PDB file of C-alpha atoms and ligand atoms in Angstrom:
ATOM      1  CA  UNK A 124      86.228 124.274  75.564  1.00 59.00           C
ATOM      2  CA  UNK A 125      88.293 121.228  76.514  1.00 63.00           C
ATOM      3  CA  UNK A 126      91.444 120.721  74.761  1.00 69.00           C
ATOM      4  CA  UNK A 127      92.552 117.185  74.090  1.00 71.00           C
ATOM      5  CA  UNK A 128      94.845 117.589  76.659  1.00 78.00           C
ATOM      6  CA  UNK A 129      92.749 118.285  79.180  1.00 83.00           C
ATOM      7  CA  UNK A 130      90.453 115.148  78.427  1.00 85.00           C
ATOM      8  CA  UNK A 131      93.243 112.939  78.532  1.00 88.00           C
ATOM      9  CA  UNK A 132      94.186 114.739  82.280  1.00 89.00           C
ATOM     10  CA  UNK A 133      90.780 114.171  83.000  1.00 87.00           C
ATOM     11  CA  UNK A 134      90.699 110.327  82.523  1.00 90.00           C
ATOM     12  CA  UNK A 135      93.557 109.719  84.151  1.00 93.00           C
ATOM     13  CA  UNK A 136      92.491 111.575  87.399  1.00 93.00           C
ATOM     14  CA  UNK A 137      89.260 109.131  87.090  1.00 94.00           C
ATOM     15  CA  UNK A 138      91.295 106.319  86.687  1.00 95.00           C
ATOM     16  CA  UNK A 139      93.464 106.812  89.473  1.00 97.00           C
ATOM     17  CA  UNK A 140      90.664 107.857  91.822  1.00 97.00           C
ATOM     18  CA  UNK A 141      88.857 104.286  90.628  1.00 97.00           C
ATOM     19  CA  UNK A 142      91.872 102.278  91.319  1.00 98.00           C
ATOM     20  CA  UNK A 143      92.334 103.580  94.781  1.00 98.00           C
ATOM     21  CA  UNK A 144      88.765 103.362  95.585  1.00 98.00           C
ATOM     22  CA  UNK A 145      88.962  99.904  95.238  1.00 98.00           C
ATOM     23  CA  UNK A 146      91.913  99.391  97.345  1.00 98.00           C
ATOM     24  CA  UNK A 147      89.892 101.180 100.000  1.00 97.00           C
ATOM     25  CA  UNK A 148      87.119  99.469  99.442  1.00 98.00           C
ATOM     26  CA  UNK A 149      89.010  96.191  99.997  1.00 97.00           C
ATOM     27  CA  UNK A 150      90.294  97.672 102.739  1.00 96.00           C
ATOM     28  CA  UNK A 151      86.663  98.307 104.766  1.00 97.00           C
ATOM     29  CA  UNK A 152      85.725  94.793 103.611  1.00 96.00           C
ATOM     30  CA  UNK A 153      88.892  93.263 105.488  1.00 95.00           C
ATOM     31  CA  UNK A 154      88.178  95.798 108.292  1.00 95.00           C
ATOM     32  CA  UNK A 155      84.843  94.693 108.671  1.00 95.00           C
ATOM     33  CA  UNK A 156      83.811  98.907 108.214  1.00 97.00           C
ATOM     34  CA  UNK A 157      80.518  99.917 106.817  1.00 98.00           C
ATOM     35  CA  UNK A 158      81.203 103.395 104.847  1.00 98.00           C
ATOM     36  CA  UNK A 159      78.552 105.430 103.781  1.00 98.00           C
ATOM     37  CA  UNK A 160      79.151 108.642 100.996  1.00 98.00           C
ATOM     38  CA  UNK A 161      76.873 111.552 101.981  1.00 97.00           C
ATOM     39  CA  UNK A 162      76.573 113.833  99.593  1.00 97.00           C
ATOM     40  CA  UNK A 163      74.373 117.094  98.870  1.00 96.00           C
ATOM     41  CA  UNK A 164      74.770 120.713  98.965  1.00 94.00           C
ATOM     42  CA  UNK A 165      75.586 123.277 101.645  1.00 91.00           C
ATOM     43  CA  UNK A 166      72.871 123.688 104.228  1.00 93.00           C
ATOM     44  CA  UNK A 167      70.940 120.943 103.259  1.00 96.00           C
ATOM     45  CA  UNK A 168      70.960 118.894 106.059  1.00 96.00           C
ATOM     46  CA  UNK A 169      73.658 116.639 105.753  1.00 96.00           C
ATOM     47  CA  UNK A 170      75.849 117.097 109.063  1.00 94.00           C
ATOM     48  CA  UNK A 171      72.608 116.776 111.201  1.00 95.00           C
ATOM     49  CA  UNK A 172      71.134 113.763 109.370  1.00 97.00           C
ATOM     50  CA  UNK A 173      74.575 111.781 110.419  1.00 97.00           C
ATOM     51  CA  UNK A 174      74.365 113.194 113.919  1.00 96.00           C
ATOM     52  CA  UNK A 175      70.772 112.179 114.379  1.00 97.00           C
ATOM     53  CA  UNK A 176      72.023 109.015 112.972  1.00 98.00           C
ATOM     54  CA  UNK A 177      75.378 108.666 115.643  1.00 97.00           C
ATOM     55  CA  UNK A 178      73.125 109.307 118.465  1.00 97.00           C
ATOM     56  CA  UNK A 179      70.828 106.088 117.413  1.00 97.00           C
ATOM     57  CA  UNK A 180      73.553 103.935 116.423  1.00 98.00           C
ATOM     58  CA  UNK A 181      76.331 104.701 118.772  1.00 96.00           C
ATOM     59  CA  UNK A 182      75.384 102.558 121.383  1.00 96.00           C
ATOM     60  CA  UNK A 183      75.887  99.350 119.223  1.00 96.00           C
ATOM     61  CA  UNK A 184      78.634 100.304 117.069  1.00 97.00           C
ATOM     62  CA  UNK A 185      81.444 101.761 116.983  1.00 96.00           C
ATOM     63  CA  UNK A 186      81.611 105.060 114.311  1.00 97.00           C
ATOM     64  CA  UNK A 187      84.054 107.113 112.612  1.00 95.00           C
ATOM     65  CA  UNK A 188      83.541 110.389 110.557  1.00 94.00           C
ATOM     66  CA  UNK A 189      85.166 112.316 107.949  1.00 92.00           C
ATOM     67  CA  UNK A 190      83.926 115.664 107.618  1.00 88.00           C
ATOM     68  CA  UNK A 191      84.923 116.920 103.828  1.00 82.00           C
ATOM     69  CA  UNK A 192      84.098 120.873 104.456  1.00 68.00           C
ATOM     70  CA  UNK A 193      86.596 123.314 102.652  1.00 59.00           C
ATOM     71  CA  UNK A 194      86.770 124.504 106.302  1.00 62.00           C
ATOM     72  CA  UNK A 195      86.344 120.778 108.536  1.00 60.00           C
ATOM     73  CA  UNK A 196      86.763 121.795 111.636  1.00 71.00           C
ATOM     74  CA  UNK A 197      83.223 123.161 112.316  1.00 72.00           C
ATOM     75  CA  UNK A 198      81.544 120.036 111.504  1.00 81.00           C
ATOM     76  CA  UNK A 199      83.828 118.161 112.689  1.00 83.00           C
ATOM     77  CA  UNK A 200      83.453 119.980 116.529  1.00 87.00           C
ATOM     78  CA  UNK A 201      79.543 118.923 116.122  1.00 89.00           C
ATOM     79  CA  UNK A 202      80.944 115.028 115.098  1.00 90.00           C
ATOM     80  CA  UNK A 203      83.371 115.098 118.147  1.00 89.00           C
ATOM     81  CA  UNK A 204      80.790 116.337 120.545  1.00 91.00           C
ATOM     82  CA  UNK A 205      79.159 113.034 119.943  1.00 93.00           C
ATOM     83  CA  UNK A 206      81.897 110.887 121.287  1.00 92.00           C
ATOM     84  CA  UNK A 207      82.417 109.777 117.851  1.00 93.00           C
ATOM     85  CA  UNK A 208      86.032 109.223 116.265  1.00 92.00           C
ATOM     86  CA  UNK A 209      86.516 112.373 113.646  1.00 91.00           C
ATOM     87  CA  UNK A 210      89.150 111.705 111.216  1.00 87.00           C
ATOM     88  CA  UNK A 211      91.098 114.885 110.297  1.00 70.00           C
ATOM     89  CA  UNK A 212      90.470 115.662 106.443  1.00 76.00           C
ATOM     90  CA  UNK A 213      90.980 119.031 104.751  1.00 73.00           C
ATOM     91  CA  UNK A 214      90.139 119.458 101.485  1.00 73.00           C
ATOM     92  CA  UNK A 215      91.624 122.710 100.451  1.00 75.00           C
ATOM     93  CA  UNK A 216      90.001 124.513  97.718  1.00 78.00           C
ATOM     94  CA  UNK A 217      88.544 121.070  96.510  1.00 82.00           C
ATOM     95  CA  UNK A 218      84.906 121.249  95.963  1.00 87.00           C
ATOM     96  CA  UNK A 219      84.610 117.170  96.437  1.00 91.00           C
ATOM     97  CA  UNK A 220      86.088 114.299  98.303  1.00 92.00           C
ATOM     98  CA  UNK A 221      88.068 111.430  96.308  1.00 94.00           C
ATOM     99  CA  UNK A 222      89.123 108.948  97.062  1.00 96.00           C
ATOM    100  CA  UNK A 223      93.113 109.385  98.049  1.00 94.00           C
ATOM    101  CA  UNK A 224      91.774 111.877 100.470  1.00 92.00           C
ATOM    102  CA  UNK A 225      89.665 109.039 101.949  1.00 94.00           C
ATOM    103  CA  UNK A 226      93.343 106.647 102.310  1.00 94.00           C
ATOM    104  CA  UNK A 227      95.033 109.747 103.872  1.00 91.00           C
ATOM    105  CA  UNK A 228      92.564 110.061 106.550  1.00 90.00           C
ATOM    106  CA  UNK A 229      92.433 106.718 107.097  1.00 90.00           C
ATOM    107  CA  UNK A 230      96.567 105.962 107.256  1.00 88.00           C
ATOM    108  CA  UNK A 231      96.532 107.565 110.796  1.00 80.00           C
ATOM    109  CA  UNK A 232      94.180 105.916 112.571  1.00 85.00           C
ATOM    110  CA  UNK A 233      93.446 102.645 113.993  1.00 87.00           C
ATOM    111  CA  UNK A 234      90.355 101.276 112.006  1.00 89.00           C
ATOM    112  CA  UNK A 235      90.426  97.991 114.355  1.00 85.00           C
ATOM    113  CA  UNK A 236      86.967  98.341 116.401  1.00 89.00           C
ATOM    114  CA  UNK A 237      85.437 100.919 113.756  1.00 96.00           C
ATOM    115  CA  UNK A 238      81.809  99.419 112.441  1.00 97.00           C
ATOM    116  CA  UNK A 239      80.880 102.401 110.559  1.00 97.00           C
ATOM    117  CA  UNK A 240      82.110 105.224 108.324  1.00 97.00           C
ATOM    118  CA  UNK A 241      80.418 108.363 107.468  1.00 97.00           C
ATOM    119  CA  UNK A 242      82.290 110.242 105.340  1.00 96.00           C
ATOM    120  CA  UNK A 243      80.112 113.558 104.844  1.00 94.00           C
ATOM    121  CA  UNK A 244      81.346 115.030 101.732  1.00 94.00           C
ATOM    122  CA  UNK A 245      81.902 118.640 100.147  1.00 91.00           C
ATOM    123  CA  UNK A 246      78.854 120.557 100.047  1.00 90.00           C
ATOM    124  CA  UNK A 247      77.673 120.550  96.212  1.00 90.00           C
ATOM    125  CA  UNK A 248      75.756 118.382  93.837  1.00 93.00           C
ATOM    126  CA  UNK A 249      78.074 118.151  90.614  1.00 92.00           C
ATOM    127  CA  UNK A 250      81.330 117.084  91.146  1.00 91.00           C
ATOM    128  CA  UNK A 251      81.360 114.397  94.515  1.00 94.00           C
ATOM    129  CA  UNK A 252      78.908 111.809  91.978  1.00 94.00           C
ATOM    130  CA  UNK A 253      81.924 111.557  89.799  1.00 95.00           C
ATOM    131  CA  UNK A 254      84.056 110.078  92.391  1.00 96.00           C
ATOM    132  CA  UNK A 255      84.195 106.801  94.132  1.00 97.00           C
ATOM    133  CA  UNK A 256      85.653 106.468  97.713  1.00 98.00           C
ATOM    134  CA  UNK A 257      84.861 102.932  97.966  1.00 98.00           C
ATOM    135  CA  UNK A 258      82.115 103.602  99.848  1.00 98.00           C
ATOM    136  CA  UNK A 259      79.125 100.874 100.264  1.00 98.00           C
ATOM    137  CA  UNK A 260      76.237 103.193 100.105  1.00 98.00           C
ATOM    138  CA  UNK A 261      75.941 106.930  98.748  1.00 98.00           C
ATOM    139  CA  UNK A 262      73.093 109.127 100.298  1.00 98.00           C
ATOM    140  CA  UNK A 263      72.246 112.422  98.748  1.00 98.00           C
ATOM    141  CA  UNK A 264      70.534 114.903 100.777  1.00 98.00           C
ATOM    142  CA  UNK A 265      68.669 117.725  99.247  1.00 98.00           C
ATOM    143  CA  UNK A 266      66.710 120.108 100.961  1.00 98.00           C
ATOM    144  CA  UNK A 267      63.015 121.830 100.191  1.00 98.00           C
ATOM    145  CA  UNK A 268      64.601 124.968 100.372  1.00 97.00           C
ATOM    146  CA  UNK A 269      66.993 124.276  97.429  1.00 97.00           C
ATOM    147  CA  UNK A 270      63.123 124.140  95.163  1.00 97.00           C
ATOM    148  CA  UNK A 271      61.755 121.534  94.071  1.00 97.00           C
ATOM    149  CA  UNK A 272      62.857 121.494  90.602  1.00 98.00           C
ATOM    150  CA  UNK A 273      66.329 120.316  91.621  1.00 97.00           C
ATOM    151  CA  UNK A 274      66.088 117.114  91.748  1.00 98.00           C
ATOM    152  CA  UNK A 275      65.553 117.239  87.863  1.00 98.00           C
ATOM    153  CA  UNK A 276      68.129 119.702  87.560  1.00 97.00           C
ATOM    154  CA  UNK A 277      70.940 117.579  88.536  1.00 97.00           C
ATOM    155  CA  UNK A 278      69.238 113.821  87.618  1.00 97.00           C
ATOM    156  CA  UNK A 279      73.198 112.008  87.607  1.00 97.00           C
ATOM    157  CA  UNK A 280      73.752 112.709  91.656  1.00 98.00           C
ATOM    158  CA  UNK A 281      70.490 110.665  92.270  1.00 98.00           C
ATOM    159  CA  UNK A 282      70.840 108.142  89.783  1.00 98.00           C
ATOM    160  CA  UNK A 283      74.255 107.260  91.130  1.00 97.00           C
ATOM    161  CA  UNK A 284      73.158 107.031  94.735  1.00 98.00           C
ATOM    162  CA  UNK A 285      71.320 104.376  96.378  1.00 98.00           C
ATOM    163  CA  UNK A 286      69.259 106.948  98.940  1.00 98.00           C
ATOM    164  CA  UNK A 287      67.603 110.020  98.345  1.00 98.00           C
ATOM    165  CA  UNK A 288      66.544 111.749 101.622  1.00 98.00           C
ATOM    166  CA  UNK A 289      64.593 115.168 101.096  1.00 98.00           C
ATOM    167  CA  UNK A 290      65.230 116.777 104.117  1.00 98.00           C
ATOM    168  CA  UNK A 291      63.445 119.721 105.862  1.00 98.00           C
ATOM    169  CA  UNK A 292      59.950 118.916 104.760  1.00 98.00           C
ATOM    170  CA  UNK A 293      58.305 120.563 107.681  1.00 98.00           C
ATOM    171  CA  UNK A 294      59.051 124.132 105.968  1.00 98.00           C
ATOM    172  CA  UNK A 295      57.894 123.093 102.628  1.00 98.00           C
ATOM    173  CA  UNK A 296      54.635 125.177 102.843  1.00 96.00           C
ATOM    174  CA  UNK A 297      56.914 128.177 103.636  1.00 97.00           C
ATOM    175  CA  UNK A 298      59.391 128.084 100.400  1.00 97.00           C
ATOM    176  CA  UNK A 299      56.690 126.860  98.271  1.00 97.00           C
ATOM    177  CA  UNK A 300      58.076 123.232  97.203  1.00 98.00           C
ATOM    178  CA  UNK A 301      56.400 119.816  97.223  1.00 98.00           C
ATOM    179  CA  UNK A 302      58.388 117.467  99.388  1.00 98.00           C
ATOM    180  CA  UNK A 303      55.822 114.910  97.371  1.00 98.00           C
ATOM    181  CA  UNK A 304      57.823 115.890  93.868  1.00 98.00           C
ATOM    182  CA  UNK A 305      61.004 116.045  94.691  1.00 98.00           C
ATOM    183  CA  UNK A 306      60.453 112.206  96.063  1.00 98.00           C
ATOM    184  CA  UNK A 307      59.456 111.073  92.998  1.00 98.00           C
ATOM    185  CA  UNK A 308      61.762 113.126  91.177  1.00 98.00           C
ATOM    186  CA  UNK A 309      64.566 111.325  92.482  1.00 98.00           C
ATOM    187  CA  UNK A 310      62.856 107.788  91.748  1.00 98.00           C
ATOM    188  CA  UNK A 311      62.442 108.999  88.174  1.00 98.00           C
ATOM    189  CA  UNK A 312      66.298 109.550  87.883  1.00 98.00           C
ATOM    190  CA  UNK A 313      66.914 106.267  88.718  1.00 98.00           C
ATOM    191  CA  UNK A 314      67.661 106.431  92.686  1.00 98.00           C
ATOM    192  CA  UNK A 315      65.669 103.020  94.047  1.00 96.00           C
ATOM    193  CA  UNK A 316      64.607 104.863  97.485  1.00 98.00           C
ATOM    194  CA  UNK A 317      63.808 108.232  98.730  1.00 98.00           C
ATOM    195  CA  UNK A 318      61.965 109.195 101.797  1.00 98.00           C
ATOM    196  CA  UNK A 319      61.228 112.798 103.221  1.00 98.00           C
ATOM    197  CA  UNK A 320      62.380 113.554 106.389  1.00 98.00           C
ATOM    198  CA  UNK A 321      62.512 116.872 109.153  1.00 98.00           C
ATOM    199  CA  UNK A 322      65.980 116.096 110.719  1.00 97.00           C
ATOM    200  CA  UNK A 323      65.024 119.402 112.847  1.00 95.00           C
ATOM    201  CA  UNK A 324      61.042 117.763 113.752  1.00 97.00           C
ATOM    202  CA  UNK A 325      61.661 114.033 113.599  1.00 97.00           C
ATOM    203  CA  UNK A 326      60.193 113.125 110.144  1.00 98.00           C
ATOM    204  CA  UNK A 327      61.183 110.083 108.956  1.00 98.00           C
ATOM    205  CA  UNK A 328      64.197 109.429 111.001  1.00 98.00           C
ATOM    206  CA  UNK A 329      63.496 105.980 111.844  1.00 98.00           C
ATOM    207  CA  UNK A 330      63.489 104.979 107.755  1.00 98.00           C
ATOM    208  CA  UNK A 331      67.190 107.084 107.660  1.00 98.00           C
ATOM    209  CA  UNK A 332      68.103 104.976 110.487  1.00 98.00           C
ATOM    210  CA  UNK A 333      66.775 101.941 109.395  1.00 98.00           C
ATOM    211  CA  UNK A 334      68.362 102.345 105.860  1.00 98.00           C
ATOM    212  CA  UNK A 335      72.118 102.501 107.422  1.00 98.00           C
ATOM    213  CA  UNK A 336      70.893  99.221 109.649  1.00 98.00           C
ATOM    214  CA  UNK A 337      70.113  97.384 106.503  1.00 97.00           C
ATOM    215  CA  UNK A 338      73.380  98.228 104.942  1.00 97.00           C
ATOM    216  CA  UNK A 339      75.417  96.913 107.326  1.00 96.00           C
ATOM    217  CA  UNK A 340      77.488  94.161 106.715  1.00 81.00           C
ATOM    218  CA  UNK A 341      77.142  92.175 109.728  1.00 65.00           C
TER     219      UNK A 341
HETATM  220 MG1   MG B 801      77.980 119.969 107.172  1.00 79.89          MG
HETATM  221 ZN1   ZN B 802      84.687 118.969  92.709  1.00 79.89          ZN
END
């Protein structure tokens, strides 16, 4: 049960977190920065999607990461090993990124030459919708393994984003889940594109690439 108190807390923390989103995303405007939110839950696929996507990308921009694990230094390691730039984030206990953690990471570092962001955000698929960074695309990843009923089970993640990707569709078969469903699962709850991919086989790379290409600002 909330208590009144706690709802008036609550909107406070959203309206701070909106307020300094926007000064961020002013921020990557005036920097010229491309940031992109990736969200989903633990072990679906999220740190390898980006890496697939550095190693296409990273010979004609210039790319940053955050890595939002409760415990970043792993993923970060696999960011670094990339050439990339990893920005030092550590959430804590926090089960989600927002967006004064975003400014933090960013005060230290010089954003001049960066093109684009990927912030890769703490691994769940409740909380991290609720909170802008001032990102210019949000990509949930969800994985076949997860089942294919939870898409539907958590409709706001993928109505709030503006890519579904339904990653490891090449074990599908194995776990017993249609790749096919949780597609149009997604559409249904309002996300405008989804495509299934194997970040392990290849599947449907090319579309994840070509999605951050057509988000780019310049
Ligand atoms: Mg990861
Ligand atoms: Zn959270």
């Amino acid at each position: 049960m909330h208590k009144v108190s706690d709802v008036k807390v609550e909107q406070d923390i959203m309206r701070i977190n909106r307020k300094i989103a926007s000064e961020n995303r002013s921020f990557f405007e005036k920097n010229g920065i491309t940031v992109f939110n990736i969200m989903g839950a633990i072990g679906s696929g999220k740190t390898c999607l980006i890496e697939h996507a550095i190693e296409e990308l990273k010979d004609s921009y210039s790319i940053a990461v955050i890595a939002g694990d409760v415990i970043a230094q792993y993923d970060s390691d696999r960011f670094a090993s990339h050439g990339v730039k990893v920005l030092p984030v550590s959430t804590g206990k926090e089960c989600h990124l927002d967006a004064h953690f975003v400014e933090h990471a960013l005060e230290h570092t010089d954003v001049k030459d960066i093109d684009i962001l990927f912030i890769e955000n703490v691994g769940n698929l409740i909380c991290p919708s609720d909170f802008d960074l001032g990102e210019d695309a949000r990509v949930v990843i969800v994985s076949v393994s997860e089942g294919d009923d939870i898409v539907l089970k958590h409709p706001v993640i993928f109505k709030l984003s503006d890519l579904t990707v339904v990653n490891k569709v090449d074990i599908a078969e194995h776990v017993g889940a249609s790749a096919e469903k949780m597609v149009a699962d997604a559409i249904t709850c309002g996300c405008t594109r989804a495509i299934p991919t194997s970040c392990r086989k290849g599947e449907g790379l090319e579309e994840w690439v070509s999605f951050i290409r057509e988000t780019l600002r310049t």
